[in-house]
Each structure stands twice: as structure tokens, then as C-alpha cells.
Amino acid sequence: MKRKKIALMGNPNVGKSTVFNEITGSHQHTGNWIGKTVDSARGHFTYKYIDYELIDLPGTYSLISASKEEEIARDYLCFEEIDCVIVVVDSTMLLKNLNLVYQITEVCSNVILLLNMTDEAKKRNITIDKSKLEGMLNIPVVKSTARSGKGVNELLEQIHLICTGQKEYTPDRIFYGYETEKQISILNDVISRYIPNGKCERFFSLRLIENDTGFSKSFKNHISDIKDYERIIKRAKRCKSEISINSISKQILEATSRKAIKTASECVTTLPSKKERFDDAFDRLLLGKGTSILIMLIMLGVVLWITIIGSNYPSEILRGLFDRFEIWCYTALNDIGAPTILTDMLVNGILRVLLWVVAVMLPPMTIFFPLFSILEEAGILPRFAFNLDRPFERCGACGKQALCTCMGLGCNAVGVTGCRIIDSPRERLIAIITNSLTPCNGRFPLLIAIISMFFCKNSIGAATMLLGFLVLSICMTFVSSKALSKSVLKGKGNSVIMELPSYKSPRIFKIIKDTIREKVLFVLLRAIVVAAPAGLVIWLLANITVNGVSLLATISDFLDPFGRIIGLDGVMLLAFILSFPANEITIPIALMTYLSTNELCDYSSLNELKTIFTDNGWTTTTALCTCIFSLFHFPCSTTLITIYKETKSVKWTFISVIVPLICGVALCGFINLISHL
């Protein structure tokens, strides 16, 4: 039997991805903010011996598309063969969601309405009369709480009944007025001659009469004869001229809004609730003019403080275990008679870099990513982004860039991918280019080590200074966005309507499990893949000598004059260049060069490391410039590859390298100049 196709649709942030994961058993990332699903995701499941394919389409507010993701959802619904459509709605905001429901029922008959988040509705004293709603819409309605799996079995049964033809529904459609309905009927007849099995003639007619350019292009691609398309467009123009109202889109929105208000007023009962009062009070703090920035900084400071104090001991334990593992590998290779040079290259070169990256990256990622995800699921992180919306708009960028900046705190590659949620190509490029100015998790170890050695001994002071560097990075993102919008990417910033999700109780254990599997291990594996060849290159540079001097020392001596200009030295500049595959190996490379060894060096304590640095001419200025250059230098290899994949352009990838590099060189040069003066 042919596999049945099910489309999953709904507004952003109604839990579509959670429903998708619950039905298919997949692990698509879900988040409590707008724009998580940009491309369509596909999964498979079997119910009562029938195979189904579930397509999770991007969240959309309307089929009258205004963005790329809305076009994807609309075109798939209109032009693909679908057996059933599940429309997921937020039970706490049924009125707002019903507009999309009525537009979808214009296109499809086999529609199921899934009332998700019924647990949140109950907390807010919101009651929905399911029977009355089914009667008014004339489609099946299922209540669910997808996070706990409640209602999923009933949903599967409804899908089965519709797809096997055991139940048929004729959804209640909207009446647009006699003039419009007459012209829609005329154009329907014309379209049906050229698309005999067309399932969306009514919606086709509405969009073609409106002369929706994006839809017309998609429609044209599905008609084999261009002359047939021209006849339909000609008839559509005639129909529009005979309708008194100018905009069909306006008429659709007004009609669906009236219908949604009537339906919601009869089916929804709302009483005052403690949850609503709590949300309002919390919003006044998180979004208030006098408190929003302060609370945002305090929360981020706490997250950084927990990451700092929580990652030190696990890193030390891992380094101890890995040291013993290195000794075992070295002994094993010697026992089997492996050549000494091969043993050194494999163990002291490739393996040591790999193990260092794991020891340094794993503990802070395991702490930072779950904490970050808890803020996200609780609904706090989207409000951080909302607070940054206005500044980004004033810098000629898009407010949605705030979301991508927040994503970049975990991993810049993830932040770059998240830029897909920005509609404008110009503004998307600005967000991609400037995302590397946000310090990712991989830069924290170096920053924490240098802050602890030269500036703040206690963890609270270190977290505060690290937070200051984070604020500096955001300020530089604003400056760079403004500069790009005034130069190579000229244009005016667009404001964005950002829907703030309701606060939710985060599922701590599920977040930890999912974060470790989907983020920590994924990023770690990616870092290991690029760290292995980097370990080989570093070992070769340290062991190949010219006139008794290693290539590593030769190159660092060559870079030293420029390094001194920007407050660093040749060793640190070379360390940053060689740590291009993974930012975590900057300090080990510097140590290896300072100590003139032919292998990566570890340090037993921060005091010992500080002694090595100060013996090699480090001052407070050197430490500060190293921190600044760590914040603002070229993206790591993983991020750079992601930028090229997203832009498909060598030019914009190159600019993504130059912009943070200019910021870093300029700031470090200025600090060094002030220090000398």
C-alpha cells in the first residue's frame, strides 16, 4: 500500500516539533521561541499496519505568505499530494490560531485540529468546548499535551480514520460576499479545465485574483502549457476588475478574523488565574525599561558563574585520565615495535590535541548548554532577544538577529544556521557576518583562565568580568551591523513583530539528556574531526627544524613585530592561527612554543601557567589584549564552513573573516597604544 502523507502545520511556537517528535520518535530540536523550524522535517511512523510519512512544515501565521518559510508551507500544502493535514494550535491562544485554521480549510478537506498545551490552558483557567468547536468547524478536534504524550493516541486514530476513508468531513468555509464568491466560482471553472484533478481551486482563485506574485510563480511551475497559464491569469485580472474591493488579501483577513472571533467567543471560557498574574508580573521585570537589561545581565552572569566553578574539577579529572591513557598508548606502540617518530606523531601530536579538546570542551559544554536550554524552554531567552530587538533595528539590521546572537553563545555555527529565520537576504547576511563576534562556548576556557590569572582570583569576580566581555561583544555586534548597513549591505533595518511565548516549567532531566545527545556530543564530535589534522600539522611544525630552529619558532618570530603592535606577541598570534580548527587549543600551542618543546604541553595549575607567561614578557596589557583578540578574531573552521554553506559565496565568507579580525586588531591596537602612552 502507498505510504500516506500527513502535513503538520501551525503558527510558530505552538509545539509542532514536539508533536512531530512524539509521533515519529525523532529528536528534532524544540525551543520555546519563534523560528526553530525553518526547513521542513520528515519522519515516518506505522499505525495499524499502515505506513505514514509526517512532514513538519515551517511555522506560519498565514497562507498569504510574507516570508520564505511561509511560502514553503503554503506551496507544499497547495501543490503536493497530501492525505491529511494536522493543524496544531496553542490552547491558550485559540483566537489567534483560528485565522490559519480557516485558511487551511479553504485548501484541504481532510483537516484535524490539535488543541495542544491543554495543561497550560488549565493553569490559566481557560476552558475550550471541544464538541461545540467540532460542530462549528466541522472537522475532528483532539485535545493534547504533546510534551507528556497525552492525546497522541487519539490523534493517530483520527489520522487513520481519515486516511482510510472511514470518516469524511466538509469543513465550514468562509463566505466572502456575493461579488467575490461569484468571481471565485468563475475562475474555479477556468482553472479546473487545465488542472483536472486540482484540489485547491478556490484558494488558487483567491490568490490569482489578488495577483500574488510569489504564488503566481509557484502556480505557473505546475502548469505544463504556458498558454493555459496566460489564459487563467487573463481571466483572473478580469475577475478582479469586477470586484469592488481592491484587496482580496484584506478581505480574506477580515473575513477569517470575524469568523475566528465568533468561533472563539462561543467555544472558549476564560477566568482569572494565578498563572496569568504571575506571567504579567514577571514580564514587567524582564521587559521593563528600568529592569530588563539588569536582570538579563544578572541571569547570564549566574549561568557563566555556574559554568566556571562547575567545569574546573571535571576538566582536571579528565586531563589526569587522559594523561594515563597517553602513557598506555605510548607503551603499547613501543611494545609492538612501532617506529619512535610514528609513536610521537600519533600520541604526542594527534592524540594529545584530540584529548585536550575533549578535556577542555566537554565539562563547560555539559554545564553551559543545559543551562542555556533551560532558559530557552522556560521562555526567558526569547525575552532576552526581545530586549535586543530595538537596538538591532536602529543599527540597520533585523530584530530577529537578536535570536541568532543568543544562539551563537552556545556555538557560532548554530547561530549562523539560525539566521535562516530572517526574511531579508541583506539582513540575513548582516546577521551571519557578525555572529562570530559573539563568544561561543569554545572561547570560554581561554577567557576564564586568563581572567583568573591576571584579573580576578575568585569565581564571582571572574564571572562578572566574563560578563563584561560578553557585553562588549554585543556592543561590537551593534557597531559592525551599523557599519555593514551603511557600506557593503546598505539598507534600513526592519522592525519585527516578535511573539513572546508563555512561561513554562522546563523539563530538567529531558533537557539534560537531549542537550548532551543533540548539542554537546554533536559539537564535540565536530571539533574532534577538525582537531585531528590540526594535531598533525602542529606536531610537524614543532618537529621540523631549519638550522636547528623549529618551523613553529621561526613563524612565531616572523609574526612577532605585528603581534607587538596589537599588544600580543608572535607566539600568541601563531597560537590563534593554529587554533583555527578549535579555539580550545590556543593555550597548549602557546605553551609548546614558549617552552620550545616538540609536543603540546599541559600545566598543573594556573599559578604555574601565569609564571610561564610572565617569564616570557606578559603584562596585564598582554593578558587584556589576548582576551579581546580571543573575542574578536576569525571564525573557527566549523563556523566558516557553515557560513559558506549558508551563503554559497566566497565573498561573504571572506568578509565574515575580515569583520571580526578588523574589530580585534583595532581594539587591541588601541589598548596597546593607551598602555604605552
XYZ file of C-alpha atoms in Angstrom:
677
model
C 0.000 0.000 0.000
C 1.222 3.509 -0.872
C 2.607 5.446 2.089
C 0.172 8.094 3.365
C 1.408 11.689 3.599
C 0.499 13.821 6.606
C 1.353 17.534 6.791
C 1.919 19.138 10.188
C 1.093 22.854 10.250
C 0.517 25.648 12.723
C 1.659 29.038 13.964
C 5.227 29.316 15.259
C 5.725 28.233 18.862
C 2.646 26.016 19.236
C 4.614 22.785 19.797
C 4.661 21.352 16.267
C 8.173 19.957 16.618
C 7.230 18.366 19.940
C 4.219 16.700 18.294
C 6.482 15.583 15.425
C 8.995 14.031 17.840
C 6.281 12.346 19.881
C 4.673 10.700 16.831
C 7.803 9.728 14.877
C 10.237 9.155 17.738
C 12.667 11.612 16.130
C 14.760 14.113 18.039
C 14.184 17.343 16.184
C 15.272 20.246 18.409
C 12.389 22.077 20.008
C 12.592 25.514 21.555
C 10.345 27.992 23.269
C 10.835 30.795 20.757
C 9.960 31.715 17.204
C 11.680 30.320 14.135
C 13.007 26.958 15.316
C 11.686 25.045 12.308
C 12.828 26.800 9.139
C 13.027 23.890 6.711
C 10.518 21.066 6.591
C 11.426 17.943 8.571
C 10.254 14.447 7.613
C 9.624 11.399 9.737
C 7.899 8.032 9.402
C 5.613 6.001 11.611
C 3.336 2.973 11.362
C -0.164 2.740 12.791
C -2.425 -0.293 12.375
C -0.109 -1.763 9.710
C -0.234 1.369 7.541
C 2.898 3.404 6.812
C 2.688 7.171 7.196
C 5.092 9.988 6.355
C 4.829 13.060 8.585
C 6.088 16.380 7.183
C 6.721 19.112 9.768
C 6.305 22.327 7.769
C 7.714 25.683 8.947
C 5.538 27.639 11.335
C 3.345 30.157 9.562
C 0.754 32.709 10.617
C -0.950 32.825 7.242
C -1.093 31.200 3.802
C -0.924 34.726 2.404
C 2.846 34.407 2.612
C 5.136 37.153 3.838
C 8.338 35.152 4.336
C 10.313 32.283 2.875
C 9.148 29.752 5.475
C 5.513 30.722 4.911
C 5.967 30.209 1.162
C 7.413 26.739 1.803
C 4.399 25.786 3.938
C 1.826 27.284 1.550
C 3.271 25.781 -1.642
C 3.611 22.340 -0.096
C 0.008 22.431 1.041
C -1.247 23.605 -2.341
C 0.820 21.621 -4.811
C 1.761 18.339 -3.109
C -0.436 15.287 -2.713
C -1.394 15.156 0.971
C -3.775 12.699 2.606
C -4.341 14.693 5.776
C -3.327 17.975 7.437
C -2.839 18.320 11.195
C -3.159 21.930 12.358
C -1.532 22.366 15.772
C -2.844 25.290 17.819
C -1.986 26.717 21.219
C -4.949 26.119 23.516
C -4.118 29.278 25.463
C -4.446 31.437 22.309
C -7.141 29.744 20.214
C -8.486 33.002 18.754
C -5.143 33.974 17.202
C -4.572 30.450 15.832
C -8.013 30.082 14.237
C -7.150 32.504 11.414
C -4.707 29.959 9.961
C -7.161 27.099 10.572
C -9.840 28.748 8.419
C -7.313 29.481 5.652
C -6.183 25.840 5.616
C -9.761 24.567 5.400
C -10.103 26.673 2.228
C -7.415 24.439 0.710
C -7.995 20.978 2.238
C -10.926 18.941 3.458
C -9.029 16.300 5.441
C -8.030 18.531 8.349
C -7.531 17.643 12.024
C -7.346 20.364 14.666
C -4.942 19.501 17.507
C -5.502 21.600 20.627
C -2.007 21.427 22.127
C -0.813 22.742 25.521
C -4.063 21.903 27.286
C -2.093 21.723 30.552
C -1.101 25.386 30.159
C -4.713 26.291 29.326
C -5.856 24.574 32.525
C -3.321 26.561 34.591
C -4.731 29.751 33.094
C -8.366 28.718 33.763
C -9.090 28.506 30.019
C -11.793 26.007 29.035
C -12.466 25.011 25.404
C -15.747 23.303 24.484
C -14.409 20.594 22.187
C -17.830 19.387 20.968
C -19.017 22.883 20.070
C -15.722 23.633 18.306
C -16.009 20.444 16.245
C -19.560 21.395 15.301
C -18.614 24.926 14.195
C -15.538 23.863 12.208
C -16.935 20.507 11.046
C -13.525 18.852 11.437
C -12.250 16.487 14.181
C -10.708 18.188 17.230
C -8.191 16.454 19.528
C -7.007 17.799 22.883
C -3.379 17.071 23.759
C -0.319 17.889 25.801
C 2.424 16.789 23.423
C 5.219 17.242 25.964
C 3.812 14.357 28.018
C 2.355 12.388 25.091
C -1.243 12.966 26.192
C -3.727 12.869 23.301
C -1.277 11.398 20.764
C -3.081 8.025 20.548
C -6.400 9.772 19.845
C -4.666 11.838 17.158
C -3.252 8.711 15.497
C -6.712 7.155 15.454
C -8.226 10.221 13.784
C -5.434 10.199 11.173
C -6.160 6.529 10.489
C -9.931 7.071 10.136
C -9.480 9.963 7.673
C -6.689 8.418 5.578
C -8.536 5.106 5.202
C -11.766 6.847 4.192
C -13.734 5.667 7.230
C -14.635 9.289 8.033
C -15.146 12.240 5.724
C -15.606 15.884 6.624
C -16.675 19.008 4.777
C -15.094 21.912 6.678
C -17.053 25.068 7.259
C -15.804 27.579 4.684
C -15.892 31.360 4.792
C -18.313 33.420 2.731
C -16.544 36.454 1.219
C -19.571 38.249 -0.192
C -21.683 37.725 -3.322
C -19.438 39.635 -5.739
C -16.267 37.859 -4.661
C -17.859 34.404 -4.442
C -19.222 34.814 -7.968
C -15.816 35.682 -9.425
C -14.134 32.866 -7.446
C -16.645 30.415 -8.937
C -15.971 31.692 -12.477
C -12.201 31.369 -12.091
C -12.597 27.943 -10.451
C -14.310 26.704 -13.629
C -11.485 28.081 -15.776
C -8.745 26.544 -13.579
C -10.438 23.126 -13.462
C -10.208 22.868 -17.266
C -6.424 22.978 -17.144
C -5.859 21.238 -13.789
C -8.476 18.448 -13.898
C -7.508 16.981 -10.513
C -6.839 20.283 -8.776
C -7.702 20.185 -5.070
C -7.276 23.856 -4.205
C -9.132 25.708 -6.980
C -10.885 28.004 -4.512
C -7.598 29.065 -2.878
C -5.905 29.267 -6.305
C -8.633 31.641 -7.408
C -8.285 33.837 -4.322
C -4.525 34.240 -4.746
C -4.577 34.694 -8.551
C -7.366 37.285 -8.386
C -5.237 39.077 -5.762
C -2.268 38.809 -8.180
C 0.022 37.350 -5.524
C 3.346 37.349 -7.426
C 5.001 34.652 -5.314
C 2.024 32.341 -5.596
C 1.605 33.046 -9.328
C 5.188 31.908 -9.882
C 4.591 28.651 -7.980
C 1.298 28.133 -9.821
C 2.998 28.678 -13.183
C 5.544 25.940 -12.410
C 2.712 23.409 -12.058
C 1.061 24.101 -15.422
C 2.625 22.337 -18.402
C 1.370 24.710 -21.122
C 2.308 28.392 -20.770
C -0.704 29.382 -22.875
C -3.026 27.778 -20.323
C -1.354 29.805 -17.577
C -1.781 33.034 -19.575
C -5.490 32.297 -20.124
C -6.000 31.760 -16.378
C -4.134 34.967 -15.451
C -6.097 36.931 -18.056
C -9.379 35.626 -16.615
C -8.148 36.357 -13.058
C -7.474 40.012 -13.977
C -10.971 40.310 -15.415
C -12.444 38.825 -12.243
C -10.558 41.313 -10.078
C -11.823 44.251 -12.137
C -15.402 43.152 -11.412
C -14.943 43.067 -7.617
C -15.491 46.359 -5.821
C -12.937 45.748 -3.053
C -9.309 46.313 -4.091
C -7.522 43.757 -1.944
C -8.566 40.107 -1.711
C -5.909 39.595 0.987
C -7.555 42.281 3.103
C -10.932 40.654 2.525
C -9.606 37.205 3.485
C -8.015 38.503 6.678
C -11.104 40.468 7.696
C -13.461 37.551 6.964
C -11.304 34.959 8.771
C -10.861 37.333 11.710
C -14.627 37.819 12.054
C -15.177 34.067 11.830
C -12.396 33.323 14.334
C -13.767 35.857 16.842
C -17.257 34.363 16.577
C -15.988 30.785 16.987
C -13.674 31.585 19.890
C -16.320 33.612 21.722
C -18.718 30.659 21.657
C -16.205 27.895 22.427
C -13.729 29.447 24.883
C -14.355 30.394 28.510
C -11.640 32.259 30.411
C -11.462 33.005 34.133
C -8.777 34.947 36.053
C -5.801 32.754 37.025
C -2.716 32.947 39.243
C -0.550 31.785 36.320
C -1.570 34.743 34.192
C -0.950 37.189 37.028
C 2.469 35.634 37.651
C 3.397 35.859 33.941
C 2.353 39.511 33.795
C 4.369 40.377 36.910
C 7.450 38.536 35.617
C 7.135 40.240 32.232
C 7.116 43.631 33.928
C 10.516 42.743 35.383
C 12.091 41.060 32.344
C 10.740 43.557 29.817
C 10.559 46.736 31.908
C 12.663 49.720 30.821
C 14.423 50.044 34.156
C 14.874 46.374 34.992
C 15.140 44.350 31.759
C 18.850 44.836 30.983
C 19.918 44.486 34.632
C 18.036 41.205 35.145
C 19.279 39.876 31.797
C 22.891 40.569 32.815
C 22.405 39.028 36.270
C 20.932 35.827 34.805
C 23.688 35.486 32.212
C 26.251 36.214 34.941
C 24.841 33.403 37.097
C 24.969 30.978 34.141
C 28.611 31.916 33.466
C 29.499 31.646 37.170
C 28.000 28.145 37.427
C 29.861 27.168 34.240
C 33.170 28.447 35.643
C 33.008 26.818 39.069
C 31.434 23.625 37.715
C 33.867 22.892 34.893
C 37.242 23.205 36.662
C 37.270 19.923 38.581
C 35.858 17.704 35.795
C 38.480 19.143 33.409
C 41.266 18.280 35.833
C 39.912 14.744 36.324
C 39.660 14.207 32.571
C 43.179 15.528 32.000
C 44.504 13.090 34.626
C 42.710 10.154 33.000
C 43.847 11.174 29.530
C 47.484 11.503 30.717
C 47.391 7.881 31.873
C 45.724 6.869 28.596
C 48.523 8.595 26.623
C 51.166 6.711 28.600
C 49.347 3.432 27.944
C 49.115 4.158 24.183
C 52.795 5.164 24.038
C 53.825 1.962 25.848
C 51.578 -0.218 23.672
C 53.018 1.206 20.443
C 56.583 0.731 21.742
C 55.799 -2.862 22.729
C 54.663 -3.741 19.208
C 57.827 -2.187 17.770
C 56.344 0.926 16.163
C 58.948 3.465 14.957
C 59.648 6.199 17.517
C 58.785 9.002 15.093
C 55.404 7.377 14.305
C 54.679 6.894 18.010
C 55.491 10.535 18.767
C 53.372 11.773 15.867
C 50.333 9.649 16.817
C 50.471 10.058 20.608
C 52.183 13.409 21.253
C 50.705 15.007 18.146
C 47.271 13.814 17.007
C 46.062 12.029 20.171
C 47.184 14.763 22.583
C 45.349 17.506 20.677
C 42.221 15.341 20.496
C 42.270 14.573 24.215
C 42.987 18.197 25.112
C 39.968 19.368 23.103
C 37.758 16.798 24.864
C 39.073 17.642 28.353
C 38.689 21.389 27.851
C 35.410 21.451 25.868
C 33.334 18.693 27.443
C 32.841 19.969 31.052
C 31.830 23.587 30.240
C 29.607 22.441 27.347
C 27.906 19.866 29.562
C 27.077 22.653 32.034
C 26.510 25.656 29.759
C 24.313 24.057 27.067
C 21.711 22.591 29.509
C 21.526 25.880 31.450
C 21.122 27.735 28.170
C 18.367 25.304 27.096
C 16.566 25.700 30.434
C 16.399 29.484 29.895
C 15.179 28.812 26.374
C 12.418 26.360 27.277
C 11.288 28.413 30.266
C 10.572 31.313 27.894
C 13.261 33.616 29.334
C 15.754 33.561 26.456
C 13.206 34.844 23.887
C 12.670 37.849 26.164
C 16.417 38.496 26.174
C 16.201 38.599 22.385
C 13.174 40.891 22.580
C 15.162 43.374 24.697
C 17.808 43.499 21.936
C 15.260 43.931 19.136
C 15.149 47.746 19.119
C 18.970 48.257 19.163
C 19.394 45.879 16.208
C 16.704 47.748 14.272
C 18.493 51.059 14.913
C 21.730 49.517 13.579
C 20.114 48.799 10.205
C 19.675 45.111 10.990
C 16.666 42.905 11.719
C 15.287 42.374 15.209
C 15.431 38.614 14.654
C 19.222 38.915 14.672
C 18.898 39.070 18.449
C 17.735 35.436 18.391
C 20.742 34.372 16.287
C 23.104 36.255 18.621
C 21.699 34.345 21.599
C 22.136 31.049 19.704
C 25.769 31.996 18.969
C 26.567 31.986 22.703
C 26.398 28.209 22.578
C 28.019 27.702 19.168
C 28.603 30.218 16.370
C 27.883 27.564 13.725
C 24.426 27.057 15.275
C 23.906 30.840 15.355
C 24.792 31.108 11.652
C 22.325 28.356 10.757
C 19.672 30.078 12.868
C 19.956 33.178 10.650
C 17.613 31.406 8.215
C 14.690 32.767 10.223
C 15.487 36.272 8.881
C 13.433 37.001 5.757
C 15.502 39.744 4.117
C 18.668 38.432 2.331
C 20.511 41.674 3.224
C 19.681 41.456 6.909
C 20.386 37.714 6.951
C 23.899 38.391 5.633
C 24.499 41.024 8.323
C 23.469 38.504 10.998
C 25.707 35.767 9.515
C 28.766 38.026 9.177
C 28.515 39.436 12.713
C 27.588 36.209 14.525
C 31.256 35.340 15.124
C 31.554 38.467 17.291
C 29.533 36.601 19.921
C 31.877 34.469 22.079
C 30.949 30.825 21.714
C 31.394 28.150 24.351
C 34.784 27.185 22.884
C 36.364 30.561 23.743
C 35.355 30.479 27.402
C 38.248 28.259 28.668
C 40.929 30.704 27.473
C 38.987 33.738 28.742
C 38.341 32.113 32.122
C 41.993 31.049 32.533
C 43.431 34.493 31.720
C 40.814 36.363 33.799
C 41.540 34.085 36.775
C 45.337 34.517 36.440
C 45.644 38.247 35.815
C 42.460 39.967 36.968
C 40.121 38.114 39.372
C 41.032 35.252 41.676
C 37.505 34.419 42.876
C 34.800 32.864 40.688
C 32.238 35.664 41.200
C 34.717 38.309 40.018
C 35.730 36.108 37.067
C 32.091 35.602 36.066
C 31.463 39.363 36.300
C 34.446 40.201 34.090
C 33.479 37.469 31.616
C 30.012 39.016 31.524
C 31.651 42.381 30.773
C 33.429 40.835 27.789
C 30.079 39.424 26.664
C 28.518 42.910 26.828
C 31.468 44.268 24.817
C 30.868 41.619 22.133
C 27.214 42.629 21.844
C 28.212 46.300 21.522
C 30.683 45.407 18.749
C 27.907 43.431 17.038
C 25.786 46.607 17.016
C 28.696 48.691 15.661
C 29.570 46.155 12.955
C 25.922 45.743 11.924
C 25.612 49.520 11.584
C 28.841 49.722 9.551
C 27.736 46.932 7.200
C 24.291 48.500 6.726
C 25.992 51.765 5.731
C 28.553 50.208 3.373
C 28.524 46.844 1.554
C 24.997 45.961 2.718
C 23.219 49.297 2.525
C 19.649 49.432 3.696
C 17.319 50.291 6.516
C 16.550 47.915 9.353
C 13.107 46.383 9.634
C 11.242 46.086 12.880
C 9.888 42.648 13.654
C 6.726 41.547 15.404
C 8.039 39.029 17.911
C 5.609 36.714 19.641
C 6.693 36.109 23.203
C 5.873 32.581 24.366
C 4.280 31.866 27.695
C 6.487 30.817 30.605
C 6.805 27.071 31.066
C 8.290 24.769 33.659
C 11.407 23.338 31.995
C 11.746 19.556 31.902
C 15.181 19.416 33.553
C 16.079 15.745 33.029
C 14.807 15.663 29.459
C 16.731 18.860 28.667
C 19.954 17.387 30.077
C 19.507 14.153 28.106
C 18.564 15.864 24.831
C 21.219 18.577 25.155
C 24.036 16.118 25.748
C 22.915 13.978 22.818
C 21.992 16.704 20.317
C 24.362 19.550 21.201
C 27.284 18.500 23.396
C 28.211 15.294 21.571
C 27.471 16.817 18.162
C 29.710 19.859 18.709
C 32.378 17.738 20.402
C 32.475 15.256 17.518
C 32.732 18.103 15.025
C 35.616 19.639 16.990
C 37.404 16.283 17.183
C 37.152 15.816 13.420
C 38.993 19.093 12.782
C 41.346 18.755 15.783
C 42.948 15.525 14.495
C 44.541 17.026 11.362
C 45.374 20.152 13.378
C 47.322 17.987 15.835
C 49.319 16.531 12.965
C 50.131 19.975 11.498
C 51.172 21.368 14.903
C 53.417 18.356 15.598
C 55.092 18.675 12.185
C 55.729 22.417 12.687
C 57.257 21.727 16.096
C 59.482 18.856 14.906
C 60.674 20.050 11.500
C 63.724 22.249 12.026
C 65.682 24.617 9.791
C 69.195 25.466 11.017
C 68.318 23.950 14.378
C 65.179 26.084 14.848
C 61.678 24.611 14.562
C 59.241 25.940 11.998
C 56.957 26.829 14.916
C 59.590 29.146 16.415
C 60.546 30.539 13.003
C 56.970 31.504 12.133
C 56.328 32.990 15.593
C 59.490 35.130 15.261
C 58.265 36.340 11.865
C 54.850 37.292 13.327
C 56.304 38.909 16.452
C 56.588 42.530 15.177
C 52.926 42.685 14.179
C 51.909 40.864 17.355
C 53.680 43.513 19.445
C 51.770 46.300 17.671
C 48.430 44.863 18.823
C 49.590 44.086 22.370
C 50.332 40.385 21.816
C 53.493 38.645 20.603
C 54.345 36.321 17.738
C 53.717 33.218 19.851
C 50.144 34.152 20.768
C 49.393 35.315 17.230
C 50.614 31.980 15.857
C 48.637 30.138 18.560
C 45.425 31.853 17.419
C 46.164 30.988 13.783
C 46.913 27.325 14.515
C 43.831 27.020 16.737
C 41.650 27.772 13.704
C 40.219 24.194 13.836
C 39.293 24.523 17.534
C 39.671 27.570 19.806
C 40.319 25.326 22.818
C 43.934 24.508 21.823
C 45.228 28.115 21.806
C 46.902 27.922 25.235
C 48.581 24.489 24.663
C 50.101 25.726 21.379
C 51.392 28.870 23.086
C 52.921 26.789 25.890
C 54.618 24.457 23.413
C 56.217 27.435 21.631
C 57.219 29.303 24.798
C 58.849 26.181 26.298
C 60.425 25.159 22.949
C 59.106 21.621 23.202
C 58.169 19.367 20.313
C 54.819 18.378 21.798
C 51.757 20.045 23.330
C 52.319 20.989 26.960
C 49.849 20.906 29.823
C 50.050 22.902 33.048
C 49.438 21.678 36.568
C 47.961 24.955 37.892
C 47.028 28.465 36.840
C 49.855 29.839 39.002
C 52.367 27.742 37.058
C 50.851 28.901 33.774
C 50.983 32.547 34.868
C 54.665 32.136 35.757
C 55.417 30.774 32.281
C 53.584 33.692 30.658
C 55.173 36.412 32.808
C 58.642 34.892 32.267
C 58.010 35.337 28.541
C 57.182 39.049 28.855
C 53.437 39.011 29.554
C 51.937 42.053 31.259
C 48.382 42.990 32.217
C 48.111 44.667 28.799
C 49.136 41.427 27.060
C 46.512 39.495 29.036
C 43.776 42.044 28.232
C 44.666 42.143 24.519
C 44.699 38.323 24.405
C 41.164 38.261 25.833
C 39.996 40.906 23.349
C 41.611 39.099 20.403
C 40.014 35.845 21.580
C 36.644 37.588 21.418
C 37.253 39.178 18.012
C 39.197 37.124 15.531
C 38.389 34.947 12.537
C 35.686 32.261 12.997
C 36.734 28.681 13.693
C 36.780 26.182 10.819
C 33.379 24.703 11.663
C 31.699 28.125 11.666
C 33.481 29.157 8.471
C 32.295 26.032 6.647
C 28.766 26.710 7.902
C 28.940 30.327 6.664
C 29.959 29.170 3.184
C 27.162 26.579 3.108
C 24.602 29.221 4.111
C 25.791 31.995 1.769
C 27.170 29.908 -1.149
C 29.605 32.792 -1.607
C 33.387 33.074 -1.199
C 32.978 36.869 -0.996
C 30.675 36.865 2.041
C 32.669 34.089 3.698
C 35.805 36.222 3.308
C 34.011 39.292 4.733
C 32.901 37.108 7.678
C 36.608 36.568 8.405
C 37.654 40.199 7.882
C 34.960 41.924 10.008
C 35.791 40.304 13.392
C 39.509 40.450 12.580
C 39.335 44.219 11.977
C 37.446 44.663 15.263
C 40.036 42.638 17.177
C 43.093 44.293 15.631
C 41.648 47.797 16.065
C 40.662 47.289 19.727
C 43.913 45.552 20.692
C 45.994 48.196 18.899
C 44.087 50.965 20.702
C 44.507 49.314 24.127
C 48.219 48.780 23.499
C 48.652 52.416 22.409
C 46.884 53.734 25.511
C 49.017 51.443 27.682
C 52.261 52.782 26.191
C 51.123 56.384 26.457
